[in-house]
Amino acid sequence: MDALEVMTHLEKVTPFFQPIFSADEHTIIGYEVLGRFWEDGEAKSLGPFFHDAEVPDEFHLEVDDLILRRALDRLLQSQCGTSLFINRDARLLTKDSGEHFLSVLHEYEEKGLKLSDIVLEVSQSGCSDELERVLRYYKTLGIRLAIDHIEEMSGHLHKFVNCSPDILKVSLQTLRKNTVNQTYKDFLYSLSMLARKVGASLLFENIEMEYQLQYAWKHGGRYYQGFYLHEPAAQFLNTRIQKDKLRRKCQEFIIHEKRSLEKVYRLAESIQLELQEITAKYAKKSLSREQLLEAVAKHFEGMCFRVYICDENGFELTSNYFKQDGKWIFQPEYYDKNWSWRPYFLENILRMRKNRMGLLSDLYSDIETAETIRTFSYPLNDREYLFIDITYEFLFEQDGLLY
Ligand code: CA
């Protein structure tokens, strides 16, 4: 797109609105404002214009400003009380300490705009002290803050988090079934944990197929945006436009998730029952701990690849009994190692002691084999806890256990 063409035909610049849906009500709660340029009867994206580094900042600022004003005019005319998500480049925003953007908003405030209806989407790889100051100030005025493309931020994440963002926007563009590795999914999962810890809501965007919507639902997405739900439109829409579809999909996801959870519980139950039998025999025959490990590994051959016993503080009371190249071996170097530092370790020990029941862990990557596994832990008594690491192959064969 030719920048001069845009600058000489500013009357063709127009805001488009892409609806953002809520997970709790399945209605539209706001719109991301996107720049479009009318050409040959088509509204073309101004993305290339905004991403063109050759175009002077003044041009970008002028077009940004125009889109903002036209969008705010539309908002006030429509009186639909929705929120507008406004994109701003962090670098341009700090050029005048955020003054100009704010002056436009104040101008519209006099005409009836509520600043709390504005969500500022900031993107950029860096967060300077100046930007942090500007964003914090905006927040005191009631403007909400969203961090755009959070999955692309690395070193500056903590600075943005310092500004108490209301929303973290995560693109699911690269998340397509069977083509994305587990590591990327784990990374997205860690973002959902971060959002929860800092009290921000997750907004998943670029949802283009059902699988991505399901992913967003399962990973704590409070807001959804993307072509699967609705493309950017020239006008505001009926807030309930996708209520039926979202409700129906949500119910399907719930059924699917419950089935998976039931499978996990059934597996845990069957391991529990079988272990009770084995350990009852072990108690009668007064076998050593190592002999118990051998008996357990033999019984669960084909399911597990590592077994060991720890005390209630996480110190190993045995060697690891480990299946290496198809053969079981003892690894004495693990004796007396401590695992209390691992996430959930002590919490799980207490749960097992209180309920006198074993626990099946969530999926995680084994630190030695790097395989995705689950661990079944089981209280032998108040002082000894048995751990059984379950192989990826086994979980893969049991449909639903890798989900
Ligand atoms: Ca954006």
Short mmCIF file of C-alpha atoms and ligand atoms in Angstrom, two decimals:
data_model
loop_
_atom_site.label_atom_id
_atom_site.label_comp_id
_atom_site.label_asym_id
_atom_site.label_seq_id
_atom_site.Cartn_x
_atom_site.Cartn_y
_atom_site.Cartn_z
CA MET A 1 0.00 0.00 0.00
CA ASP A 2 1.44 3.32 -1.05
CA ALA A 3 1.82 5.68 1.89
CA LEU A 4 1.30 8.80 -0.22
CA GLU A 5 -1.91 7.35 -1.59
CA VAL A 6 -3.12 6.97 1.99
CA MET A 7 -1.98 10.45 3.06
CA THR A 8 -3.59 12.17 0.09
CA HIS A 9 -6.90 10.31 0.52
CA LEU A 10 -7.44 10.43 4.26
CA GLU A 11 -11.19 10.48 3.65
CA LYS A 12 -10.89 6.82 2.64
CA VAL A 13 -9.41 5.86 6.04
CA THR A 14 -11.96 4.18 8.27
CA PRO A 15 -12.08 2.18 11.49
CA PHE A 16 -13.22 -1.43 11.39
CA PHE A 17 -14.34 -3.21 14.52
CA GLN A 18 -13.48 -6.78 15.39
CA PRO A 19 -15.73 -8.09 18.14
CA ILE A 20 -14.33 -9.57 21.35
CA PHE A 21 -16.49 -12.19 23.04
CA SER A 22 -16.66 -13.07 26.70
CA ALA A 23 -16.33 -16.63 27.95
CA ASP A 24 -18.78 -16.11 30.80
CA GLU A 25 -21.72 -14.57 28.95
CA HIS A 26 -20.91 -15.49 25.34
CA THR A 27 -21.68 -11.94 24.27
CA ILE A 28 -19.63 -9.17 22.67
CA ILE A 29 -17.96 -7.05 25.35
CA GLY A 30 -15.90 -4.80 23.08
CA TYR A 31 -14.19 -4.29 19.75
CA GLU A 32 -10.61 -4.01 18.65
CA VAL A 33 -10.34 -0.97 16.38
CA LEU A 34 -8.49 -1.79 13.15
CA GLY A 35 -7.46 0.64 10.41
CA ARG A 36 -8.91 0.12 6.93
CA PHE A 37 -8.57 1.99 3.64
CA TRP A 38 -11.30 1.96 1.02
CA GLU A 39 -9.87 1.01 -2.37
CA ASP A 40 -11.83 -0.34 -5.37
CA GLY A 41 -14.89 -0.83 -3.18
CA GLU A 42 -12.90 -2.94 -0.71
CA ALA A 43 -11.78 -2.09 2.81
CA LYS A 44 -8.10 -2.99 2.80
CA SER A 45 -6.05 -3.44 5.96
CA LEU A 46 -3.78 -0.56 6.91
CA GLY A 47 -1.45 -3.08 8.56
CA PRO A 48 1.21 -2.79 5.81
CA PHE A 49 1.11 1.01 6.12
CA PHE A 50 1.58 0.89 9.90
CA HIS A 51 4.35 -1.71 9.75
CA ASP A 52 6.28 0.11 7.05
CA ALA A 53 9.37 1.53 8.76
CA GLU A 54 9.99 3.85 5.78
CA VAL A 55 6.81 5.78 6.53
CA PRO A 56 7.57 8.78 8.79
CA ASP A 57 6.23 8.70 12.35
CA GLU A 58 4.18 11.83 11.67
CA PHE A 59 2.15 9.97 9.03
CA HIS A 60 1.53 7.04 11.35
CA LEU A 61 0.47 9.37 14.15
CA GLU A 62 -1.86 11.31 11.88
CA VAL A 63 -3.61 8.20 10.54
CA ASP A 64 -3.75 6.63 14.02
CA ASP A 65 -5.37 9.81 15.27
CA LEU A 66 -7.92 9.85 12.48
CA ILE A 67 -8.93 6.25 13.05
CA LEU A 68 -9.24 6.89 16.77
CA ARG A 69 -11.46 9.95 16.29
CA ARG A 70 -13.69 8.23 13.75
CA ALA A 71 -14.02 5.20 16.02
CA LEU A 72 -14.88 7.36 19.04
CA ASP A 73 -17.44 9.31 16.96
CA ARG A 74 -19.04 6.00 16.04
CA LEU A 75 -19.02 4.81 19.64
CA LEU A 76 -20.73 7.94 20.92
CA GLN A 77 -23.29 7.93 18.09
CA SER A 78 -24.21 4.31 18.62
CA GLN A 79 -24.69 4.69 22.39
CA CYS A 80 -24.17 0.95 22.67
CA GLY A 81 -21.97 1.23 25.77
CA THR A 82 -19.33 -1.16 24.53
CA SER A 83 -15.56 -0.99 25.00
CA LEU A 84 -13.02 -0.07 22.37
CA PHE A 85 -9.61 -1.73 22.27
CA ILE A 86 -7.22 0.84 20.78
CA ASN A 87 -3.83 -0.20 19.40
CA ARG A 88 -0.86 2.00 20.14
CA ASP A 89 2.79 1.52 19.39
CA ALA A 90 4.61 1.99 22.69
CA ARG A 91 7.46 3.91 21.06
CA LEU A 92 5.16 6.45 19.44
CA LEU A 93 3.10 6.75 22.59
CA THR A 94 6.09 7.81 24.68
CA LYS A 95 7.33 10.33 22.10
CA ASP A 96 5.21 13.04 23.75
CA SER A 97 4.86 11.26 27.12
CA GLY A 98 1.45 9.98 26.08
CA GLU A 99 0.03 13.52 26.08
CA HIS A 100 -1.57 13.62 22.67
CA PHE A 101 -3.47 10.35 22.96
CA LEU A 102 -4.81 11.49 26.29
CA SER A 103 -5.86 14.91 24.99
CA VAL A 104 -8.00 13.23 22.30
CA LEU A 105 -9.64 11.02 24.91
CA HIS A 106 -10.30 14.02 27.19
CA GLU A 107 -11.85 15.87 24.26
CA TYR A 108 -14.31 13.00 23.78
CA GLU A 109 -14.82 12.65 27.50
CA GLU A 110 -16.52 16.04 27.35
CA LYS A 111 -18.87 14.62 24.72
CA GLY A 112 -19.78 11.68 26.94
CA LEU A 113 -16.98 9.13 26.57
CA LYS A 114 -16.18 7.08 29.67
CA LEU A 115 -12.44 6.44 29.96
CA SER A 116 -13.22 3.05 31.49
CA ASP A 117 -14.64 2.03 28.10
CA ILE A 118 -11.18 2.39 26.59
CA VAL A 119 -8.75 -0.51 26.59
CA LEU A 120 -5.31 0.52 25.41
CA GLU A 121 -3.48 -2.26 23.58
CA VAL A 122 0.24 -1.62 23.76
CA SER A 123 2.68 -3.59 21.75
CA GLN A 124 6.40 -3.39 21.33
CA SER A 125 9.30 -5.52 22.36
CA GLY A 126 10.48 -3.10 25.02
CA CYS A 127 9.02 -1.33 28.02
CA SER A 128 10.99 1.76 29.06
CA ASP A 129 10.70 3.47 32.43
CA GLU A 130 8.98 6.33 30.63
CA LEU A 131 6.38 3.99 29.12
CA GLU A 132 5.82 2.39 32.49
CA ARG A 133 5.17 5.84 33.98
CA VAL A 134 2.72 6.75 31.18
CA LEU A 135 0.82 3.48 31.46
CA ARG A 136 0.54 3.72 35.22
CA TYR A 137 -0.82 7.23 34.87
CA TYR A 138 -3.40 6.13 32.29
CA LYS A 139 -4.51 3.43 34.66
CA THR A 140 -5.18 5.95 37.42
CA LEU A 141 -7.61 7.65 35.01
CA GLY A 142 -9.57 4.44 34.55
CA ILE A 143 -8.20 3.50 31.13
CA ARG A 144 -7.73 -0.25 30.99
CA LEU A 145 -4.53 -1.75 29.75
CA ALA A 146 -3.98 -4.76 27.49
CA ILE A 147 -0.58 -6.11 26.53
CA ASP A 148 -0.65 -7.11 22.88
CA HIS A 149 1.20 -10.17 21.53
CA ILE A 150 2.35 -11.17 24.97
CA GLU A 151 3.68 -14.46 23.56
CA GLU A 152 6.33 -12.46 21.68
CA MET A 153 7.60 -10.56 24.69
CA SER A 154 10.48 -11.93 26.60
CA GLY A 155 12.79 -9.74 28.64
CA HIS A 156 10.30 -6.95 29.22
CA LEU A 157 7.41 -9.03 30.43
CA HIS A 158 8.03 -8.21 34.10
CA LYS A 159 8.03 -4.47 33.37
CA PHE A 160 4.68 -4.68 31.65
CA VAL A 161 3.37 -6.79 34.48
CA ASN A 162 4.52 -3.98 36.80
CA CYS A 163 1.93 -1.73 35.14
CA SER A 164 -0.85 -4.04 36.40
CA PRO A 165 -2.33 -4.86 32.99
CA ASP A 166 -6.01 -5.77 32.95
CA ILE A 167 -5.70 -8.03 29.92
CA LEU A 168 -2.97 -10.12 28.33
CA LYS A 169 -3.55 -10.73 24.62
CA VAL A 170 -2.21 -13.97 23.25
CA SER A 171 -2.31 -14.86 19.57
CA LEU A 172 -3.19 -18.45 18.75
CA GLN A 173 -2.11 -18.02 15.14
CA THR A 174 0.62 -20.66 15.33
CA LEU A 175 -1.49 -23.07 17.31
CA ARG A 176 -2.88 -25.48 14.77
CA LYS A 177 -3.64 -29.08 15.49
CA ASN A 178 -0.69 -31.48 15.16
CA THR A 179 1.66 -28.83 13.89
CA VAL A 180 2.68 -27.17 17.12
CA ASN A 181 5.07 -28.83 19.49
CA GLN A 182 4.41 -29.42 23.13
CA THR A 183 6.95 -26.78 24.16
CA TYR A 184 4.93 -23.99 22.61
CA LYS A 185 1.78 -25.26 24.29
CA ASP A 186 3.64 -25.40 27.60
CA PHE A 187 4.76 -21.83 27.07
CA LEU A 188 1.16 -20.72 26.48
CA TYR A 189 0.16 -22.63 29.59
CA SER A 190 2.75 -20.75 31.64
CA LEU A 191 1.27 -17.46 30.37
CA SER A 192 -2.12 -18.53 31.67
CA MET A 193 -0.53 -19.21 35.07
CA LEU A 194 1.12 -15.79 34.98
CA ALA A 195 -2.19 -14.10 34.14
CA ARG A 196 -3.83 -15.84 37.06
CA LYS A 197 -1.07 -14.84 39.47
CA VAL A 198 -1.04 -11.16 38.48
CA GLY A 199 -4.83 -10.88 38.27
CA ALA A 200 -5.04 -10.15 34.53
CA SER A 201 -7.58 -11.68 32.16
CA LEU A 202 -6.41 -13.65 29.16
CA LEU A 203 -7.67 -12.72 25.73
CA PHE A 204 -6.94 -15.24 23.00
CA GLU A 205 -6.99 -13.76 19.50
CA ASN A 206 -6.60 -15.11 15.97
CA ILE A 207 -9.05 -17.89 16.76
CA GLU A 208 -9.73 -19.26 13.30
CA MET A 209 -10.92 -22.76 13.99
CA GLU A 210 -12.82 -24.69 16.57
CA TYR A 211 -9.69 -26.32 17.93
CA GLN A 212 -8.26 -22.92 18.87
CA LEU A 213 -11.47 -21.91 20.59
CA GLN A 214 -11.40 -25.12 22.58
CA TYR A 215 -7.80 -24.45 23.51
CA ALA A 216 -8.69 -20.93 24.63
CA TRP A 217 -11.59 -22.24 26.71
CA LYS A 218 -9.47 -24.91 28.35
CA HIS A 219 -6.60 -22.56 29.14
CA GLY A 220 -8.41 -19.90 31.05
CA GLY A 221 -9.27 -17.54 28.19
CA ARG A 222 -11.78 -15.02 29.48
CA TYR A 223 -12.09 -13.32 26.09
CA TYR A 224 -12.02 -14.64 22.52
CA GLN A 225 -11.39 -12.88 19.22
CA GLY A 226 -10.93 -14.18 15.69
CA PHE A 227 -12.47 -15.04 12.34
CA TYR A 228 -13.98 -18.25 13.69
CA LEU A 229 -16.30 -16.03 15.73
CA HIS A 230 -16.50 -12.90 13.60
CA GLU A 231 -14.42 -10.95 11.11
CA PRO A 232 -13.79 -7.21 11.58
CA ALA A 233 -16.92 -5.31 10.58
CA ALA A 234 -17.67 -1.76 9.47
CA GLN A 235 -20.24 -1.37 12.25
CA PHE A 236 -21.10 -2.57 15.73
CA LEU A 237 -23.02 -5.83 15.94
CA ASN A 238 -25.76 -7.36 18.01
CA THR A 239 -23.95 -8.36 21.22
CA ARG A 240 -25.73 -11.74 21.22
CA ILE A 241 -24.79 -12.58 17.64
CA GLN A 242 -22.79 -15.69 18.61
CA LYS A 243 -24.42 -16.51 21.91
CA ASP A 244 -26.04 -19.74 20.69
CA LYS A 245 -22.95 -20.98 18.90
CA LEU A 246 -20.63 -20.21 21.81
CA ARG A 247 -22.97 -21.82 24.30
CA ARG A 248 -23.26 -24.94 22.15
CA LYS A 249 -19.50 -25.19 21.64
CA CYS A 250 -18.88 -24.58 25.32
CA GLN A 251 -21.20 -27.47 26.19
CA GLU A 252 -19.34 -29.74 23.76
CA PHE A 253 -16.02 -28.78 25.33
CA ILE A 254 -17.40 -29.48 28.79
CA ILE A 255 -18.56 -32.97 27.76
CA HIS A 256 -15.20 -33.70 26.16
CA GLU A 257 -13.27 -32.42 29.15
CA LYS A 258 -15.40 -34.39 31.60
CA ARG A 259 -14.82 -37.58 29.61
CA SER A 260 -11.08 -36.99 29.72
CA LEU A 261 -11.16 -36.30 33.43
CA GLU A 262 -13.20 -39.46 34.04
CA LYS A 263 -10.59 -41.48 32.16
CA VAL A 264 -7.89 -40.01 34.35
CA TYR A 265 -9.87 -40.85 37.48
CA ARG A 266 -10.60 -44.39 36.27
CA LEU A 267 -6.91 -45.00 35.60
CA ALA A 268 -6.02 -43.65 39.04
CA GLU A 269 -8.65 -45.88 40.63
CA SER A 270 -7.45 -49.04 38.92
CA ILE A 271 -3.81 -48.36 39.82
CA GLN A 272 -4.91 -47.71 43.40
CA LEU A 273 -6.76 -51.03 43.66
CA GLU A 274 -3.94 -53.05 42.13
CA LEU A 275 -1.37 -51.40 44.38
CA GLN A 276 -3.43 -52.19 47.47
CA GLU A 277 -3.22 -55.88 46.57
CA ILE A 278 0.50 -55.82 45.86
CA THR A 279 1.36 -53.94 49.03
CA ALA A 280 -0.83 -56.24 51.13
CA LYS A 281 1.28 -59.17 49.89
CA TYR A 282 4.46 -57.16 50.52
CA ALA A 283 3.40 -56.55 54.12
CA LYS A 284 2.72 -60.26 54.67
CA LYS A 285 5.98 -61.46 53.17
CA SER A 286 8.01 -58.63 54.71
CA LEU A 287 9.85 -57.91 51.49
CA SER A 288 12.51 -55.21 51.32
CA ARG A 289 11.67 -51.88 49.69
CA GLU A 290 13.74 -52.87 46.64
CA GLN A 291 11.81 -56.11 46.31
CA LEU A 292 8.58 -54.14 46.43
CA LEU A 293 9.86 -51.90 43.60
CA GLU A 294 10.60 -55.01 41.54
CA ALA A 295 7.15 -56.44 42.22
CA VAL A 296 5.46 -53.13 41.28
CA ALA A 297 7.51 -52.74 38.09
CA LYS A 298 6.72 -56.32 37.11
CA HIS A 299 3.00 -55.85 37.70
CA PHE A 300 2.84 -52.54 35.78
CA GLU A 301 5.25 -53.60 33.03
CA GLY A 302 4.19 -51.77 29.88
CA MET A 303 2.87 -48.82 31.85
CA CYS A 304 5.76 -47.50 33.91
CA PHE A 305 9.44 -46.81 33.37
CA ARG A 306 10.60 -45.64 36.81
CA VAL A 307 9.64 -46.46 40.41
CA TYR A 308 11.04 -45.31 43.74
CA ILE A 309 10.08 -44.64 47.34
CA CYS A 310 10.50 -41.38 49.29
CA ASP A 311 9.86 -40.43 52.88
CA GLU A 312 7.34 -37.72 53.82
CA ASN A 313 10.00 -35.02 53.41
CA GLY A 314 10.93 -36.09 49.90
CA PHE A 315 14.19 -37.98 50.66
CA GLU A 316 14.53 -41.12 48.55
CA LEU A 317 14.54 -44.25 50.68
CA THR A 318 15.50 -46.45 47.73
CA SER A 319 17.45 -46.37 44.50
CA ASN A 320 15.50 -45.52 41.38
CA TYR A 321 14.35 -48.68 39.64
CA PHE A 322 14.52 -47.63 36.00
CA LYS A 323 13.79 -49.28 32.67
CA GLN A 324 16.74 -48.63 30.39
CA ASP A 325 16.65 -49.96 26.83
CA GLY A 326 14.02 -52.51 27.82
CA LYS A 327 15.86 -53.73 30.93
CA TRP A 328 15.14 -52.83 34.55
CA ILE A 329 18.14 -51.58 36.53
CA PHE A 330 18.67 -50.10 39.98
CA GLN A 331 20.26 -46.64 40.04
CA PRO A 332 21.79 -46.36 43.54
CA GLU A 333 22.98 -42.78 42.91
CA TYR A 334 19.41 -41.63 43.57
CA TYR A 335 19.33 -42.96 47.11
CA ASP A 336 18.83 -40.13 49.67
CA LYS A 337 18.20 -37.47 46.99
CA ASN A 338 15.58 -34.92 47.96
CA TRP A 339 12.55 -33.96 45.87
CA SER A 340 10.72 -31.62 48.25
CA TRP A 341 11.61 -28.63 46.05
CA ARG A 342 9.48 -29.93 43.20
CA PRO A 343 6.19 -28.15 42.56
CA TYR A 344 3.28 -29.59 44.56
CA PHE A 345 5.48 -32.25 46.18
CA LEU A 346 4.74 -31.56 49.85
CA GLU A 347 1.18 -30.55 49.12
CA ASN A 348 0.61 -33.93 47.44
CA ILE A 349 2.23 -35.81 50.32
CA LEU A 350 -0.17 -34.14 52.75
CA ARG A 351 -3.15 -34.86 50.53
CA MET A 352 -2.18 -38.52 50.28
CA ARG A 353 -1.64 -38.81 53.99
CA LYS A 354 -4.99 -37.20 54.77
CA ASN A 355 -7.04 -39.10 52.17
CA ARG A 356 -5.04 -42.35 52.32
CA MET A 357 -5.33 -42.46 48.55
CA GLY A 358 -2.89 -42.28 45.65
CA LEU A 359 -2.75 -39.37 43.20
CA LEU A 360 -2.29 -39.21 39.46
CA SER A 361 -0.38 -36.09 38.42
CA ASP A 362 -1.10 -33.81 35.48
CA LEU A 363 0.96 -34.12 32.31
CA TYR A 364 4.48 -32.78 32.57
CA SER A 365 7.88 -33.19 30.96
CA ASP A 366 10.21 -35.56 32.73
CA ILE A 367 13.43 -33.66 33.53
CA GLU A 368 15.65 -36.56 32.47
CA THR A 369 13.92 -38.15 29.50
CA ALA A 370 12.12 -34.95 28.37
CA GLU A 371 9.08 -37.12 27.62
CA THR A 372 5.56 -36.09 28.49
CA ILE A 373 4.53 -38.27 31.41
CA ARG A 374 2.28 -38.57 34.43
CA THR A 375 3.27 -39.84 37.87
CA PHE A 376 1.15 -41.93 40.18
CA SER A 377 2.09 -41.44 43.81
CA TYR A 378 0.82 -43.71 46.56
CA PRO A 379 1.03 -43.70 50.35
CA LEU A 380 2.47 -47.01 51.57
CA ASN A 381 2.06 -45.71 55.13
CA ASP A 382 2.56 -42.36 56.92
CA ARG A 383 6.31 -42.42 56.28
CA GLU A 384 6.78 -44.07 52.88
CA TYR A 385 5.45 -42.89 49.53
CA LEU A 386 5.74 -44.84 46.29
CA PHE A 387 6.16 -43.03 42.96
CA ILE A 388 5.42 -44.64 39.61
CA ASP A 389 6.34 -42.71 36.44
CA ILE A 390 4.04 -43.61 33.55
CA THR A 391 5.40 -43.70 29.99
CA TYR A 392 4.30 -41.50 27.13
CA GLU A 393 3.52 -44.58 24.99
CA PHE A 394 1.09 -45.91 27.57
CA LEU A 395 -0.70 -42.56 27.90
CA PHE A 396 -0.78 -42.22 24.11
CA GLU A 397 -2.47 -45.59 23.69
CA GLN A 398 -5.12 -44.74 26.29
CA ASP A 399 -7.14 -42.23 24.36
CA GLY A 400 -7.83 -39.12 26.41
CA LEU A 401 -4.92 -39.33 28.82
CA LEU A 402 -2.67 -37.01 26.86
CA TYR A 403 -5.22 -34.32 26.39
CA CA B 1 -3.90 -5.58 18.68
#
